[in-house]
Tab-separated table of N, CA and C in Angstrom:
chain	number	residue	atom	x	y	z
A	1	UNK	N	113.172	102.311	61.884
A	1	UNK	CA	114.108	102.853	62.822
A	1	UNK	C	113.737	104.314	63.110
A	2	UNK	N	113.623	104.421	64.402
A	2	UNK	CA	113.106	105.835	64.699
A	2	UNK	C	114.538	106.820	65.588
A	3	UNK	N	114.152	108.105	64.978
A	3	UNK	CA	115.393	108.646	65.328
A	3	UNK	C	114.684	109.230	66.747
A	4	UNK	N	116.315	109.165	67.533
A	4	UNK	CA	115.800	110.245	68.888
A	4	UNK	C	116.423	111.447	68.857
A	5	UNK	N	115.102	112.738	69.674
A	5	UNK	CA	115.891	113.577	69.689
A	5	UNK	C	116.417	113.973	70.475
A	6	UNK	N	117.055	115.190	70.192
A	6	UNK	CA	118.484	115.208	71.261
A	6	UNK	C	118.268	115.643	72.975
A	7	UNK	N	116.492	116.053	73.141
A	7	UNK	CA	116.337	115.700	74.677
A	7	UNK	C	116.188	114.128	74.895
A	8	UNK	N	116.003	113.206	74.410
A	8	UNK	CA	116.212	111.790	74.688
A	8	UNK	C	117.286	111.486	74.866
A	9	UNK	N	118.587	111.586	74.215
A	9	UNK	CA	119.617	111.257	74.530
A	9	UNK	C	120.009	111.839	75.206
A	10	UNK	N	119.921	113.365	75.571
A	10	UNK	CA	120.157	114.155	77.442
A	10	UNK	C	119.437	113.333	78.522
A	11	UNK	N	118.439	112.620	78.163
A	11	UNK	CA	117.777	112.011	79.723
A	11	UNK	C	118.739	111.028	79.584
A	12	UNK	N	118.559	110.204	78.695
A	12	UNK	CA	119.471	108.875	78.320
A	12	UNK	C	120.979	108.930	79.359
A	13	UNK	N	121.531	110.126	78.932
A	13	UNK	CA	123.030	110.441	79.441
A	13	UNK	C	122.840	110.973	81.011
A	14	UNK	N	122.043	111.827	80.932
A	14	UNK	CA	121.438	111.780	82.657
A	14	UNK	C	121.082	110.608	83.634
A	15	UNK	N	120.592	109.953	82.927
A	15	UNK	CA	120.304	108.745	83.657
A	15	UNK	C	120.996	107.687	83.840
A	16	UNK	N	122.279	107.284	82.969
A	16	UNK	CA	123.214	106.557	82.881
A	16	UNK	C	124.232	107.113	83.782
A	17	UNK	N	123.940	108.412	83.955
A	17	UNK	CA	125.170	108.938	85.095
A	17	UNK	C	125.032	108.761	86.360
A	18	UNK	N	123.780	109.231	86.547
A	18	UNK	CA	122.932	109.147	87.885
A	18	UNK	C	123.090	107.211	88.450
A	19	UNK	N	122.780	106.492	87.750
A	19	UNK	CA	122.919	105.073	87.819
A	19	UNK	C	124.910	104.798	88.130
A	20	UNK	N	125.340	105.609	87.406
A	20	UNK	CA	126.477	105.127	87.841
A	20	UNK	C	127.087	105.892	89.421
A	21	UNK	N	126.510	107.305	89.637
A	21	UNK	CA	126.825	107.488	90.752
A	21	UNK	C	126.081	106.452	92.084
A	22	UNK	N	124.867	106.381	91.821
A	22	UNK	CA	124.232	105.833	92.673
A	22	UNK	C	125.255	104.129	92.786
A	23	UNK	N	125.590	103.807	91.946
A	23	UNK	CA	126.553	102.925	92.493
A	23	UNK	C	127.774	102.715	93.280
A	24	UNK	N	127.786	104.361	93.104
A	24	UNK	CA	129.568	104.119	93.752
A	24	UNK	C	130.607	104.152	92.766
A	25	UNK	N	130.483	104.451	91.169
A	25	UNK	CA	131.372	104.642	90.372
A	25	UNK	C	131.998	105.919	89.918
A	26	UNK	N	131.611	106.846	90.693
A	26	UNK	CA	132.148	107.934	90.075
A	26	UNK	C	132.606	109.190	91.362
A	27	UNK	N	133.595	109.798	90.679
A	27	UNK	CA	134.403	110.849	91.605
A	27	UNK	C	134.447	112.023	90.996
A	28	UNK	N	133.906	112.729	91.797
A	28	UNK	CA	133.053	114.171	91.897
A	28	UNK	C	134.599	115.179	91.901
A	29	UNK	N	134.798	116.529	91.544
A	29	UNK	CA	135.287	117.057	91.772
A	29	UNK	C	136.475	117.518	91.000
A	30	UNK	N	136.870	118.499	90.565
A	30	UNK	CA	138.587	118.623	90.258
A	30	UNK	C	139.601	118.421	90.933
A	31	UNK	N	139.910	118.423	92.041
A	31	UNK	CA	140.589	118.412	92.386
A	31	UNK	C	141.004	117.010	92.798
A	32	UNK	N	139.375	116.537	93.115
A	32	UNK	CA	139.533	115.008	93.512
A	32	UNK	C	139.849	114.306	92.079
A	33	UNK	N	139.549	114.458	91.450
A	33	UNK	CA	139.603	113.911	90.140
A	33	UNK	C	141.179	113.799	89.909
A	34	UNK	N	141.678	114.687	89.960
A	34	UNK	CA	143.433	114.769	89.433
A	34	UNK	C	144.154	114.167	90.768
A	35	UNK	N	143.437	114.057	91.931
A	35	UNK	CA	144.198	113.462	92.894
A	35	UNK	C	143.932	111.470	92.693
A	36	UNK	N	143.025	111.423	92.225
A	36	UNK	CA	142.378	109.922	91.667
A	36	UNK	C	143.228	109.409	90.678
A	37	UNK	N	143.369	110.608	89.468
A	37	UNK	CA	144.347	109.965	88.145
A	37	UNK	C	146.215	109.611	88.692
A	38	UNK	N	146.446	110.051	89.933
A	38	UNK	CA	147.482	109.807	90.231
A	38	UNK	C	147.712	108.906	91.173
A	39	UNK	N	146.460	108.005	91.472
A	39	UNK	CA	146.685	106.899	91.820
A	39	UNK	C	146.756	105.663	91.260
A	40	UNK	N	146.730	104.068	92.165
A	40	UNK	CA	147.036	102.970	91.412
A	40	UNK	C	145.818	103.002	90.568
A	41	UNK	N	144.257	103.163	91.099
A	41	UNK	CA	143.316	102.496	90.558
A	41	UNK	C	142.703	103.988	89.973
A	42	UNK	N	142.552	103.890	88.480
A	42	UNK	CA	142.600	105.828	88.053
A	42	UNK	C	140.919	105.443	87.250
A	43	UNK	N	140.805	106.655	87.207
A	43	UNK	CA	139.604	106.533	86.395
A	43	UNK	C	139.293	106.237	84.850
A	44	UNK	N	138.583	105.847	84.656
A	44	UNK	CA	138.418	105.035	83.004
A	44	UNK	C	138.199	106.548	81.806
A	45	UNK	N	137.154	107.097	82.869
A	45	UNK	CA	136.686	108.213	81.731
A	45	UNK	C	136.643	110.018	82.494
A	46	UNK	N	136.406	110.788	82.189
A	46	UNK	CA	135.919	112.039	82.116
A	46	UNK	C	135.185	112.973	81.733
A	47	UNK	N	134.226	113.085	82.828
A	47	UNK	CA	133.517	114.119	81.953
A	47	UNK	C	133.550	116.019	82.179
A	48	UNK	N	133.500	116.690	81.172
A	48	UNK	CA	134.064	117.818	81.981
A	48	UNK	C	132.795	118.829	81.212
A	49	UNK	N	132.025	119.807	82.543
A	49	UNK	CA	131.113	120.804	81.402
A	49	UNK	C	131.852	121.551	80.873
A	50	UNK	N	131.237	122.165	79.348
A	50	UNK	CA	131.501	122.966	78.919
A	50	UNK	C	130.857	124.186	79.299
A	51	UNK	N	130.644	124.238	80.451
A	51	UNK	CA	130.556	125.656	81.088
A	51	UNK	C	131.753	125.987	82.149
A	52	UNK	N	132.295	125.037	82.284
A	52	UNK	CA	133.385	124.846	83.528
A	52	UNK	C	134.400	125.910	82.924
A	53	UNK	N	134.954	126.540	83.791
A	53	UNK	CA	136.090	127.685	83.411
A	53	UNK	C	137.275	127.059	82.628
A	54	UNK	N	137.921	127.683	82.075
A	54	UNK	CA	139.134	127.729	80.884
A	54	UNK	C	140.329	126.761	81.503
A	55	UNK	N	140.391	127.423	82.520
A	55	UNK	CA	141.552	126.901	83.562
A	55	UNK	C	141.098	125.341	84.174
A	56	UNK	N	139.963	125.186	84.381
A	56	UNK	CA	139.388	123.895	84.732
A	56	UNK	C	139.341	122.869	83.661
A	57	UNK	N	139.045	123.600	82.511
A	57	UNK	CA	138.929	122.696	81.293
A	57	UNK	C	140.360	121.969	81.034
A	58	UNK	N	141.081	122.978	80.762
A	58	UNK	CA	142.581	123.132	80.182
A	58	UNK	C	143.162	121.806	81.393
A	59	UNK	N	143.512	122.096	82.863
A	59	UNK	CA	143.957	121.216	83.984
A	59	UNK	C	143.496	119.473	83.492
A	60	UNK	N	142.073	119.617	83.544
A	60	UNK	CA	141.442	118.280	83.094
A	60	UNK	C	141.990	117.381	82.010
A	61	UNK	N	142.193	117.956	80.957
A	61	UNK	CA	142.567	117.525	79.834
A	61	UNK	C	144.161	117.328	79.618
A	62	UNK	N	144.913	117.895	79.813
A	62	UNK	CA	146.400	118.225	80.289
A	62	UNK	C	146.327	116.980	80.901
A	63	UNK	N	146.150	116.871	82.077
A	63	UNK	CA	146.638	115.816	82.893
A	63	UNK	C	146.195	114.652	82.424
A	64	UNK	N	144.392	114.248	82.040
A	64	UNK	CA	144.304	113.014	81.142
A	64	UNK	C	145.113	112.712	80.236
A	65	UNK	N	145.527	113.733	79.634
A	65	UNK	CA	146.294	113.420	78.677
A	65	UNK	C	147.635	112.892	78.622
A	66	UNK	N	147.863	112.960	79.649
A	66	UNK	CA	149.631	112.911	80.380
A	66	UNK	C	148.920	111.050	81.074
A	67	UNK	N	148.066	110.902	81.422
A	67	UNK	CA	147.852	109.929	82.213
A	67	UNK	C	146.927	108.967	81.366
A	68	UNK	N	146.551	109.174	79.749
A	68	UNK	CA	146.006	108.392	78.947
A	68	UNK	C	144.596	107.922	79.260
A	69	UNK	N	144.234	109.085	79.858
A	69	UNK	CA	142.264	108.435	80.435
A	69	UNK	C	141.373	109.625	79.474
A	70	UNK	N	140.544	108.912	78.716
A	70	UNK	CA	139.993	109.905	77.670
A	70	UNK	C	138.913	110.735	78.274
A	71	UNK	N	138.784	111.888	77.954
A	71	UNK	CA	138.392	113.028	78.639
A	71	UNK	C	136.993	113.532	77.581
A	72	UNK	N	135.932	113.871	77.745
A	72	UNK	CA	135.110	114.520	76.941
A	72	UNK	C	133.935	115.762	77.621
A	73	UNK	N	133.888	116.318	76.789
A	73	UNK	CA	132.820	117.473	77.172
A	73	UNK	C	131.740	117.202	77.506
A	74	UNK	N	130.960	117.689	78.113
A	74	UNK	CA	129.331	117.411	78.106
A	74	UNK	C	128.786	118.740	77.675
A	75	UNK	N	127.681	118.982	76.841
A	75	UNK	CA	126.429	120.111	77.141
A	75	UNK	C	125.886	120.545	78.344
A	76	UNK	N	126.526	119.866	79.611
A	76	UNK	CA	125.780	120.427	80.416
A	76	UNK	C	126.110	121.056	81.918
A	77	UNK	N	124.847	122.544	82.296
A	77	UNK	CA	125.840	123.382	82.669
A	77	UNK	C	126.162	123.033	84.525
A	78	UNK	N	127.276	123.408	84.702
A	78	UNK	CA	127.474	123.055	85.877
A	78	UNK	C	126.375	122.792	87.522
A	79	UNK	N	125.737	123.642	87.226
A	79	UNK	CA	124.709	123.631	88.290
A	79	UNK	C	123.747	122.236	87.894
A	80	UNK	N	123.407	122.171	86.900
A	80	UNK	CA	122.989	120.718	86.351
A	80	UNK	C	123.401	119.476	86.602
A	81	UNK	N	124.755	119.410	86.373
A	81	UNK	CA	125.708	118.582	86.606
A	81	UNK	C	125.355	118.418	88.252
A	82	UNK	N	125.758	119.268	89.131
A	82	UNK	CA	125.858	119.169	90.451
A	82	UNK	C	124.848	118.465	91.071
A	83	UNK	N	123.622	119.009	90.636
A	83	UNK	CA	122.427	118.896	91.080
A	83	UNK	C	122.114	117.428	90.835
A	84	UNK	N	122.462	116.889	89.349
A	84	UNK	CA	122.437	115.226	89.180
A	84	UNK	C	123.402	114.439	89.839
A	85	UNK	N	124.283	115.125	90.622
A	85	UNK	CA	125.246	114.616	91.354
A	85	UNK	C	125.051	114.495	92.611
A	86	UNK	N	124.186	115.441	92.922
A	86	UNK	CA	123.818	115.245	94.698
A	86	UNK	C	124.721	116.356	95.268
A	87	UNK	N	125.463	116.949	94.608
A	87	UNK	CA	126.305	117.957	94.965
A	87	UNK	C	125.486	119.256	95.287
A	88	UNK	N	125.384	119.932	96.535
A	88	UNK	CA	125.113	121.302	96.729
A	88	UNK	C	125.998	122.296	95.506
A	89	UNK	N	125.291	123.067	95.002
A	89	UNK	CA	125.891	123.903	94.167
A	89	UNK	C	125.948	123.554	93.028
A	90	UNK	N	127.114	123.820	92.109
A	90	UNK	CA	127.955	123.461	91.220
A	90	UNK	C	129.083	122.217	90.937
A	91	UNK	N	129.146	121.922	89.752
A	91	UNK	CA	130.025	120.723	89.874
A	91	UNK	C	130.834	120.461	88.343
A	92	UNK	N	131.974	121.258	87.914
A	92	UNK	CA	132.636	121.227	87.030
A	92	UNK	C	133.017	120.028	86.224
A	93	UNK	N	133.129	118.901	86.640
A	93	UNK	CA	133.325	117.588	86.108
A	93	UNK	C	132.641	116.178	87.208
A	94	UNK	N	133.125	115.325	86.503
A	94	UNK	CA	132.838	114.099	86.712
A	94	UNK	C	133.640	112.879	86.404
A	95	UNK	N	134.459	112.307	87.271
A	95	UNK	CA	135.061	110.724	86.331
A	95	UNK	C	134.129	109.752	86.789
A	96	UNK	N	134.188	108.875	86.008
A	96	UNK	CA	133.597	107.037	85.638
A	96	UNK	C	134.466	106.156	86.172
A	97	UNK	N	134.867	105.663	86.832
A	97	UNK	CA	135.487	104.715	87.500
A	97	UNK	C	135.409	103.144	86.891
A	98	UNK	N	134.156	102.774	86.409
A	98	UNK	CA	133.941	101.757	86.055
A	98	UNK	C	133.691	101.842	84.218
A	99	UNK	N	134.363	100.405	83.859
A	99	UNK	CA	134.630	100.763	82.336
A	99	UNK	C	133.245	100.320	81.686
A	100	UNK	N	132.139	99.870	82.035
A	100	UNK	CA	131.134	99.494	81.612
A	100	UNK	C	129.942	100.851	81.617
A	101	UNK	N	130.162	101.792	82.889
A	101	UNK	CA	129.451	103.090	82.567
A	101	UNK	C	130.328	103.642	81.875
A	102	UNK	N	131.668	103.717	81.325
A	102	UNK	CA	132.238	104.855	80.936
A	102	UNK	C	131.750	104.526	79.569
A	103	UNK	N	131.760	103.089	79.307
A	103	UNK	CA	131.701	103.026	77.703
A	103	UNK	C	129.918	103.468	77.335
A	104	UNK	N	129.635	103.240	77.852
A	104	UNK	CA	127.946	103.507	77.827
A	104	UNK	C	127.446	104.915	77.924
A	105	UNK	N	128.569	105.748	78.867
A	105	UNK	CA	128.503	107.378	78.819
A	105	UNK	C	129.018	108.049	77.515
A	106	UNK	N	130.156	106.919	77.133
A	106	UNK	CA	130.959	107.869	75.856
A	106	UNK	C	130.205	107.541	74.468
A	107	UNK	N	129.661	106.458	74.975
A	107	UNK	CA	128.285	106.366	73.707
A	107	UNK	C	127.396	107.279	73.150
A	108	UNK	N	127.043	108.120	74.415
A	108	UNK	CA	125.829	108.896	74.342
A	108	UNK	C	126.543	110.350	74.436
A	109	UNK	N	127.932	110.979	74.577
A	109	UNK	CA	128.365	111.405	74.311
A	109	UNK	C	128.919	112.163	72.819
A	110	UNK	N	128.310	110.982	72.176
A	110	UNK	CA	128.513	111.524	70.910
A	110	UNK	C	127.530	111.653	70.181
Protein backbone atom coordinates (compact mmCIF):
# COMPACT_ATOMS: atom_id res chain seq x y z
CA UNK A 1 0.00 0.00 0.00
CA UNK A 2 1.49 3.16 -1.12
CA UNK A 3 0.86 6.36 0.58
CA UNK A 4 -0.10 9.61 -1.39
CA UNK A 5 1.16 12.77 -0.95
CA UNK A 6 -0.67 15.57 -0.14
CA UNK A 7 -0.15 17.20 -3.83
CA UNK A 8 -1.99 13.98 -5.07
CA UNK A 9 -4.81 14.32 -3.12
CA UNK A 10 -4.97 18.34 -4.14
CA UNK A 11 -5.11 17.16 -7.89
CA UNK A 12 -7.40 14.30 -6.78
CA UNK A 13 -9.82 17.06 -5.08
CA UNK A 14 -9.23 19.42 -8.04
CA UNK A 15 -10.25 17.17 -10.36
CA UNK A 16 -13.26 15.72 -8.72
CA UNK A 17 -14.49 19.30 -8.54
CA UNK A 18 -13.78 20.35 -11.89
CA UNK A 19 -15.76 16.99 -13.06
CA UNK A 20 -18.48 17.94 -10.98
CA UNK A 21 -18.76 21.47 -12.28
CA UNK A 22 -18.35 20.45 -15.74
CA UNK A 23 -21.50 18.57 -15.11
CA UNK A 24 -23.74 20.96 -13.94
CA UNK A 25 -23.51 20.09 -10.18
CA UNK A 26 -22.37 22.83 -8.52
CA UNK A 27 -23.28 26.57 -7.49
CA UNK A 28 -20.72 29.10 -7.51
CA UNK A 29 -20.97 31.96 -5.26
CA UNK A 30 -22.13 33.29 -1.72
CA UNK A 31 -24.63 34.72 -2.22
CA UNK A 32 -25.95 32.26 -4.70
CA UNK A 33 -25.19 29.63 -2.44
CA UNK A 34 -27.44 30.93 0.59
CA UNK A 35 -30.06 31.85 -1.96
CA UNK A 36 -29.92 27.86 -3.15
CA UNK A 37 -29.99 26.57 0.67
CA UNK A 38 -33.33 28.32 0.88
CA UNK A 39 -34.79 26.56 -1.65
CA UNK A 40 -36.83 23.23 -2.31
CA UNK A 41 -33.86 21.46 -3.98
CA UNK A 42 -30.65 22.70 -1.51
CA UNK A 43 -27.33 21.66 -1.80
CA UNK A 44 -25.79 18.38 -0.38
CA UNK A 45 -22.37 19.88 0.51
CA UNK A 46 -20.05 23.01 0.91
CA UNK A 47 -17.10 24.02 0.25
CA UNK A 48 -15.71 27.20 1.65
CA UNK A 49 -11.73 28.59 1.25
CA UNK A 50 -9.96 29.17 3.99
CA UNK A 51 -8.78 32.25 2.60
CA UNK A 52 -12.34 33.57 2.17
CA UNK A 53 -12.98 36.52 4.69
CA UNK A 54 -14.29 36.01 8.39
CA UNK A 55 -17.64 37.33 7.53
CA UNK A 56 -17.92 34.94 4.49
CA UNK A 57 -16.78 32.06 6.46
CA UNK A 58 -18.93 32.76 9.56
CA UNK A 59 -22.47 33.51 6.93
CA UNK A 60 -21.62 30.02 5.26
CA UNK A 61 -21.55 28.00 8.15
CA UNK A 62 -24.34 29.78 10.26
CA UNK A 63 -26.76 29.22 7.71
CA UNK A 64 -25.64 25.43 6.84
CA UNK A 65 -25.98 24.99 9.98
CA UNK A 66 -29.49 26.30 10.49
CA UNK A 67 -30.33 24.36 7.18
CA UNK A 68 -28.35 20.94 8.11
CA UNK A 69 -26.04 20.80 4.82
CA UNK A 70 -22.45 20.00 6.01
CA UNK A 71 -20.07 22.65 5.28
CA UNK A 72 -16.12 22.16 5.08
CA UNK A 73 -12.99 24.11 4.45
CA UNK A 74 -10.70 23.66 1.69
CA UNK A 75 -6.74 24.63 1.52
CA UNK A 76 -7.41 26.42 -1.24
CA UNK A 77 -6.90 30.02 -2.02
CA UNK A 78 -9.61 31.83 -3.59
CA UNK A 79 -8.17 32.85 -6.85
CA UNK A 80 -7.50 29.03 -7.26
CA UNK A 81 -10.75 28.10 -6.50
CA UNK A 82 -12.12 30.61 -9.14
CA UNK A 83 -9.87 29.85 -11.70
CA UNK A 84 -10.92 25.87 -11.35
CA UNK A 85 -14.26 27.20 -11.53
CA UNK A 86 -14.20 29.09 -14.71
CA UNK A 87 -14.88 32.07 -12.65
CA UNK A 88 -13.02 35.42 -13.68
CA UNK A 89 -11.31 36.41 -10.52
CA UNK A 90 -11.93 35.05 -7.22
CA UNK A 91 -14.34 32.64 -5.81
CA UNK A 92 -14.96 32.24 -1.99
CA UNK A 93 -16.91 28.96 -1.97
CA UNK A 94 -18.50 26.30 -3.75
CA UNK A 95 -21.73 23.90 -3.16
CA UNK A 96 -22.14 20.16 -4.59
CA UNK A 97 -25.50 19.71 -5.58
CA UNK A 98 -25.18 16.15 -6.28
CA UNK A 99 -24.71 13.59 -3.36
CA UNK A 100 -22.35 11.29 -5.24
CA UNK A 101 -19.66 14.30 -5.87
CA UNK A 102 -20.28 15.60 -2.49
CA UNK A 103 -19.47 12.30 -0.90
CA UNK A 104 -16.38 11.80 -3.05
CA UNK A 105 -15.30 15.62 -2.32
CA UNK A 106 -15.76 15.11 1.50
CA UNK A 107 -13.58 12.09 1.11
CA UNK A 108 -10.69 13.87 -0.05
CA UNK A 109 -11.40 16.54 2.20
CA UNK A 110 -10.08 14.92 4.89
Amino acid sequence: MTEETPHAVTERFYRMLGLARRAGKTVLGTSVICEQMRAKKKPVLILVSSFASEGTRRRLFRKSSFYNIPCLTVESPCDVLGHLMGVPGTLAAVAVTDPGFARELSLECK
